PDB file of C-alpha atoms in Angstrom:
ATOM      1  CA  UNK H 244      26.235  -7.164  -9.794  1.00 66.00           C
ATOM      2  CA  UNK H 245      28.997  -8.239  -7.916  1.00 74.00           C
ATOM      3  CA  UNK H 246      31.925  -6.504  -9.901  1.00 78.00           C
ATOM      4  CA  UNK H 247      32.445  -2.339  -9.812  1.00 82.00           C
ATOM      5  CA  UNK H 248      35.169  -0.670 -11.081  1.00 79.00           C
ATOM      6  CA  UNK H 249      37.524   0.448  -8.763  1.00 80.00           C
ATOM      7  CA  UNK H 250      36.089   3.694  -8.285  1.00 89.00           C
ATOM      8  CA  UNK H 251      32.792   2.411  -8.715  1.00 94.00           C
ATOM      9  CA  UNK H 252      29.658   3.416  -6.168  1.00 96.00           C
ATOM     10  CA  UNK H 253      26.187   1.814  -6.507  1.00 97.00           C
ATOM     11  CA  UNK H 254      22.800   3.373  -4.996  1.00 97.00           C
ATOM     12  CA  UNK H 255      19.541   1.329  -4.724  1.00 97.00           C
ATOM     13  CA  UNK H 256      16.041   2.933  -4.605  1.00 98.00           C
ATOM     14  CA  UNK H 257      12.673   1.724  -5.256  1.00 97.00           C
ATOM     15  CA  UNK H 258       8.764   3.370  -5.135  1.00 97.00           C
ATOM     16  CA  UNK H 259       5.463   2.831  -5.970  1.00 96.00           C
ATOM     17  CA  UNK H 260       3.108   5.371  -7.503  1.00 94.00           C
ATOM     18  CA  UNK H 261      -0.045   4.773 -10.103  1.00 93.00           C
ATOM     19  CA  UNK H 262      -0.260   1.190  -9.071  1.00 94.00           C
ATOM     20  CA  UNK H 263       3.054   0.564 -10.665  1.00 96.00           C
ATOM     21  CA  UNK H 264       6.122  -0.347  -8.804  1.00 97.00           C
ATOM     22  CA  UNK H 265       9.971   0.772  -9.981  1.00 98.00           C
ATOM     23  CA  UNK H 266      13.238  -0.053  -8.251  1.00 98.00           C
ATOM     24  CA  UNK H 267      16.563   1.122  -9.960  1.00 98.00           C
ATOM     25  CA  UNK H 268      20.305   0.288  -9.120  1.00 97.00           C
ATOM     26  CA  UNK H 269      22.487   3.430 -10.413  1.00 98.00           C
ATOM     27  CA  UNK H 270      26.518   2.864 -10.493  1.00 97.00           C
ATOM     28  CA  UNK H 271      28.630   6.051 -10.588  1.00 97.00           C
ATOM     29  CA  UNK H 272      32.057   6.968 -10.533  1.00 95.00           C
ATOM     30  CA  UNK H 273      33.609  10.549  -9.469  1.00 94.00           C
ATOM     31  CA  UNK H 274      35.666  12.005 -12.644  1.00 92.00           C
ATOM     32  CA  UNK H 275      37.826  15.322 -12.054  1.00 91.00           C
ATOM     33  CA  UNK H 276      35.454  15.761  -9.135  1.00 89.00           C
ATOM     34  CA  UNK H 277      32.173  15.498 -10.776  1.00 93.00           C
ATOM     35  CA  UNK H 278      29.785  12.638 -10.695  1.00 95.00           C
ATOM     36  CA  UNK H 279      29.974  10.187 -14.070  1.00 96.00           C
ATOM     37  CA  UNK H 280      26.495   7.822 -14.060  1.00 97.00           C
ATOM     38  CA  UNK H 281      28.063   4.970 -15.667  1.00 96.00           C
ATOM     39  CA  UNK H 282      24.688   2.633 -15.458  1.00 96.00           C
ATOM     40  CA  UNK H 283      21.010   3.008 -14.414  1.00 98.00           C
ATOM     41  CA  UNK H 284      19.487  -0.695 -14.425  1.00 97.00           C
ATOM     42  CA  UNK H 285      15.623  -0.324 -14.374  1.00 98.00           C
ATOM     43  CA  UNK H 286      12.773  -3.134 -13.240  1.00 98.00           C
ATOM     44  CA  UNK H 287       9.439  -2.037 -13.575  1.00 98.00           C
ATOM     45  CA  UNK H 288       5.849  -3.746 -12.886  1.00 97.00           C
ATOM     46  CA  UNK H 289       3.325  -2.179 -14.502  1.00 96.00           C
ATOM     47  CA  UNK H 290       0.966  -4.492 -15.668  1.00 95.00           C
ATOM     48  CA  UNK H 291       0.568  -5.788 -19.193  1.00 96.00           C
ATOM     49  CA  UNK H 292       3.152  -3.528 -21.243  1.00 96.00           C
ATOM     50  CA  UNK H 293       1.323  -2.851 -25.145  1.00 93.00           C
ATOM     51  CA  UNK H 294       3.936  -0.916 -26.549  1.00 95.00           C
ATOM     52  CA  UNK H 295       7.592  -1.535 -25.326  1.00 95.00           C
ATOM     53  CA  UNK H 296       9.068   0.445 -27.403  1.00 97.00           C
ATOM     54  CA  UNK H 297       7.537   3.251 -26.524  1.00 96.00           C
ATOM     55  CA  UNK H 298       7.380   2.190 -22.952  1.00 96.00           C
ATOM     56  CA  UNK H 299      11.056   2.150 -22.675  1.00 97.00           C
ATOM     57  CA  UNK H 300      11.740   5.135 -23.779  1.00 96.00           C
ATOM     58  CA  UNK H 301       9.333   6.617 -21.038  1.00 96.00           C
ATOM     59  CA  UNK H 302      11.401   5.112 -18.589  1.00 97.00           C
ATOM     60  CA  UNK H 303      14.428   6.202 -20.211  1.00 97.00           C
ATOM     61  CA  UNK H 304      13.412   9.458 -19.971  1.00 96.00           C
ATOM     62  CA  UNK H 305      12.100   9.860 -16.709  1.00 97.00           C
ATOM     63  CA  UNK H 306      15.569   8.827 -15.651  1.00 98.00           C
ATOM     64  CA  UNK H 307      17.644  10.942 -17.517  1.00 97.00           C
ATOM     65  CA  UNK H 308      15.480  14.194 -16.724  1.00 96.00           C
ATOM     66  CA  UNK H 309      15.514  12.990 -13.091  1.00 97.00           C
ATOM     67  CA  UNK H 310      19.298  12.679 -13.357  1.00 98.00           C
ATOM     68  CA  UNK H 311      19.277  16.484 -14.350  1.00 96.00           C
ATOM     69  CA  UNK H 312      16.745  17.818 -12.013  1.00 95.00           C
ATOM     70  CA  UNK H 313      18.416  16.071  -8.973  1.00 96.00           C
ATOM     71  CA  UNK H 314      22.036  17.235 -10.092  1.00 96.00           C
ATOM     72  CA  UNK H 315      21.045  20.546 -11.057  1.00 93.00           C
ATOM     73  CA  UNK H 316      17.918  21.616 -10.774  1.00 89.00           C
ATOM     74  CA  UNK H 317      17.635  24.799  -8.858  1.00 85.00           C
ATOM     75  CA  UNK H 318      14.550  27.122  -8.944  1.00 84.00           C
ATOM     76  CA  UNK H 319      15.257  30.294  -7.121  1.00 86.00           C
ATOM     77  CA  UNK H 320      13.402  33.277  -6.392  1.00 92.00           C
ATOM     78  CA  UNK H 321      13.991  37.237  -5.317  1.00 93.00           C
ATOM     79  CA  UNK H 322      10.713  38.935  -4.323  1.00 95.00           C
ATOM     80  CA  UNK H 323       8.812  36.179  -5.569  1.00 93.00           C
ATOM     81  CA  UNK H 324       9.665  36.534  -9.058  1.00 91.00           C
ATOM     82  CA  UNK H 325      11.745  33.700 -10.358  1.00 89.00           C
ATOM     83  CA  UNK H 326      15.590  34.265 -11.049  1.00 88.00           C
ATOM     84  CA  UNK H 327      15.547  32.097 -13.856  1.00 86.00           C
ATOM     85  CA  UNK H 328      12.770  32.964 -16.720  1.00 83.00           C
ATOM     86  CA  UNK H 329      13.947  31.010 -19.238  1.00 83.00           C
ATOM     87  CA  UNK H 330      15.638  28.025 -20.260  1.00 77.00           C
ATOM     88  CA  UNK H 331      18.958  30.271 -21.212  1.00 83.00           C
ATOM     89  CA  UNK H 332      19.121  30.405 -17.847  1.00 81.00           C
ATOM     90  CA  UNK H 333      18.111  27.232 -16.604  1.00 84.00           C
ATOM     91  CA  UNK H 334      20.863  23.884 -16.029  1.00 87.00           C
ATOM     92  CA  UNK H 335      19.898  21.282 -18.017  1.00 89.00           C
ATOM     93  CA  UNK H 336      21.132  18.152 -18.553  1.00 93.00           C
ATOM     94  CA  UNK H 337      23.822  17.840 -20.840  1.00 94.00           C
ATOM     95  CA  UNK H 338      24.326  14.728 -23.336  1.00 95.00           C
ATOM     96  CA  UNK H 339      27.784  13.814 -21.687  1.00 95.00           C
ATOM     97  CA  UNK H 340      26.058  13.517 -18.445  1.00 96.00           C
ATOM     98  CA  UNK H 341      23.449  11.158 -19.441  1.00 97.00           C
ATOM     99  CA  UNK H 342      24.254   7.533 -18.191  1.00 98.00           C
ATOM    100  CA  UNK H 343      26.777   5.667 -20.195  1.00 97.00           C
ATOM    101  CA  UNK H 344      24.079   2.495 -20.154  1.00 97.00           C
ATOM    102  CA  UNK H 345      20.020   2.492 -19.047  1.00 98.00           C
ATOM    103  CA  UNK H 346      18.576  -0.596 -18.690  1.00 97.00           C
ATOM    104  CA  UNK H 347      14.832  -1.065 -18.131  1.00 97.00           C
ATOM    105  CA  UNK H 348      13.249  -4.516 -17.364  1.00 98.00           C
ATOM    106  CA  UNK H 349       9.346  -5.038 -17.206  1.00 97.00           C
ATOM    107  CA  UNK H 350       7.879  -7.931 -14.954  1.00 97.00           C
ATOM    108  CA  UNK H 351       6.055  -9.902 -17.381  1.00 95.00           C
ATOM    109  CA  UNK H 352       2.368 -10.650 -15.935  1.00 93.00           C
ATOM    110  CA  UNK H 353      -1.461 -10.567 -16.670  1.00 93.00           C
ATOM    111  CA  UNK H 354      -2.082  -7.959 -14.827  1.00 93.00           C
ATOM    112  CA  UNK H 355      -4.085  -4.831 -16.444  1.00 94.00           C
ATOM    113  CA  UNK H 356      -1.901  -1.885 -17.408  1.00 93.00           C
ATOM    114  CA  UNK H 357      -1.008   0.874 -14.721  1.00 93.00           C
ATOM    115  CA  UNK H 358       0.603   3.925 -14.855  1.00 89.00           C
ATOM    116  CA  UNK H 359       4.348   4.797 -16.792  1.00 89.00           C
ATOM    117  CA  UNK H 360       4.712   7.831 -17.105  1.00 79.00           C
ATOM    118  CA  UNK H 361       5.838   9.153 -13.756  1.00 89.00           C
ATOM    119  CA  UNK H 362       6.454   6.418 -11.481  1.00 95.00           C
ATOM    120  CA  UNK H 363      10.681   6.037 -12.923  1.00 96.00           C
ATOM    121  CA  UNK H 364      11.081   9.586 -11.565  1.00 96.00           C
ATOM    122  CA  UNK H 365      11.098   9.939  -8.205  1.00 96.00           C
ATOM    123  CA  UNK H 366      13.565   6.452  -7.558  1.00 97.00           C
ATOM    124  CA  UNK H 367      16.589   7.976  -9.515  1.00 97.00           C
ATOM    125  CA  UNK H 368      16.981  10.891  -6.955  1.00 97.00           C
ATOM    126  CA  UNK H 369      17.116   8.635  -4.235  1.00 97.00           C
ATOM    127  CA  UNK H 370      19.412   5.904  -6.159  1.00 98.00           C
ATOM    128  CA  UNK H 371      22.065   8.833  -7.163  1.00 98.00           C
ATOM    129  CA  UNK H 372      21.904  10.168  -3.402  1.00 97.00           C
ATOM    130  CA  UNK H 373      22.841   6.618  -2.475  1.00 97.00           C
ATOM    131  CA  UNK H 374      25.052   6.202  -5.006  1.00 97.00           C
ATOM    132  CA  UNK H 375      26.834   9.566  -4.018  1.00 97.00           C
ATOM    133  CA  UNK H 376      26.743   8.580  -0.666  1.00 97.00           C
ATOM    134  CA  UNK H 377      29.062   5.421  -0.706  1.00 96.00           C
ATOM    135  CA  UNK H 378      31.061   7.562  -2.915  1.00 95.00           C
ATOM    136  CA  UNK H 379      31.557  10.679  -0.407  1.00 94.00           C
ATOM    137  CA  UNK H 380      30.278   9.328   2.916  1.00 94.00           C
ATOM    138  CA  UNK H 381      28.038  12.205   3.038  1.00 94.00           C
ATOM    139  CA  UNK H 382      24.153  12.183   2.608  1.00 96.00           C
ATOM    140  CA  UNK H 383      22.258  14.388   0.147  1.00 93.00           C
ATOM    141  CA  UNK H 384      19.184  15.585   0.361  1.00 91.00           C
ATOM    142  CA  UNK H 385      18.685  18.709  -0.547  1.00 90.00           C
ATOM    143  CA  UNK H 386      18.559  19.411  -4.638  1.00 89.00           C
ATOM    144  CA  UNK H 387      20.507  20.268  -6.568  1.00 93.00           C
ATOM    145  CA  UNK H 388      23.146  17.399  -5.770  1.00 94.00           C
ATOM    146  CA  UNK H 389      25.952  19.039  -7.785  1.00 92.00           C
ATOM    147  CA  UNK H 390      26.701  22.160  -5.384  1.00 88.00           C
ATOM    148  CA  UNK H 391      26.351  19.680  -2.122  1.00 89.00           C
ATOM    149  CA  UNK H 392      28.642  17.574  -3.900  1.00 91.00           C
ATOM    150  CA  UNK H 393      31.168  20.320  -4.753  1.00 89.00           C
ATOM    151  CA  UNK H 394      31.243  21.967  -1.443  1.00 87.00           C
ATOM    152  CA  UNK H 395      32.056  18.694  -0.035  1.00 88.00           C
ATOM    153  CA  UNK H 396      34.935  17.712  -2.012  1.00 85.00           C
ATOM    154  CA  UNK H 397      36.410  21.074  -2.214  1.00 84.00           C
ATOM    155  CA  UNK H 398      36.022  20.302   1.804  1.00 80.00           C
ATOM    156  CA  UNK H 399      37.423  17.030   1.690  1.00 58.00           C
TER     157      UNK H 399
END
């Protein structure tokens, strides 16, 4: 936890929804101007876990389509009619942009089971704007990250 890379920038972010609790630490570097997640490092109390395998890959996923959503998910509309109907349209995630590493740690306990499927979401916007943050010095809050991000180096 100590050690980054020398262009490294870390962003912490934790929440609570569905009686479950998630905090994440997310390191990034900026490549060629664009943000590269290098690591997403996951804890998670959600009670008694039955199936970590499959719980894993919930979290796994929430943070990768979180990733996406925050970097470049726009939904924009002219005359109340969406500009983007389709996903042929729509900026998804790409493979390449995924983080280089996830990891996701569950508190062991006897606690019953709580809810998984949503509560990784919501902490990886606020870890990337943090993250982004110590990299640029500039807050982001407004989605999608990516445009913020490019306006401000193209700034800089």
């Amino acid at each position: 936890w100590r050690t980054l890379s020398e262009n490294g920038h870390r962003g912490v972010s934790a929440y609570f929804c569905h009686n479950s609790y998630v905090a994440q630490v997310l390191d990034l570097t900026i490549e060629r101007g664009k943000p590269s997640i290098q690591r997403v490092c996951c804890a998670v109390d959600c009670g008694i876990v039955i199936n970590p395998d499959a719980a894993t890959n919930l979290i796994e996923g929430a943070i990768v389509d979180a990733i996406g959503n925050a970097l470049f998910g726009a939904l924009t509309f002219t005359d109340g009619v969406p500009d983007k109907s389709n996903f042929n349209k729509y900026r998804m995630i790409r493979h390449s942009e995924a983080p280089k590493a996830i990891d996701v740690h569950f508190i062991k306990n006897d606690i019953d089971p709580t809810g998984l499927g949503e509560p990784a979401f919501p902490p990886t916007f606020g870890a990337l704007a943090n993250a982004l943050y110590k990299a640029t010095g500039k807050r982001f809050y407004d989605q999608p990250f990516i445009s913020q991000l490019d306006a401000h180096l193209k700034g800089s």
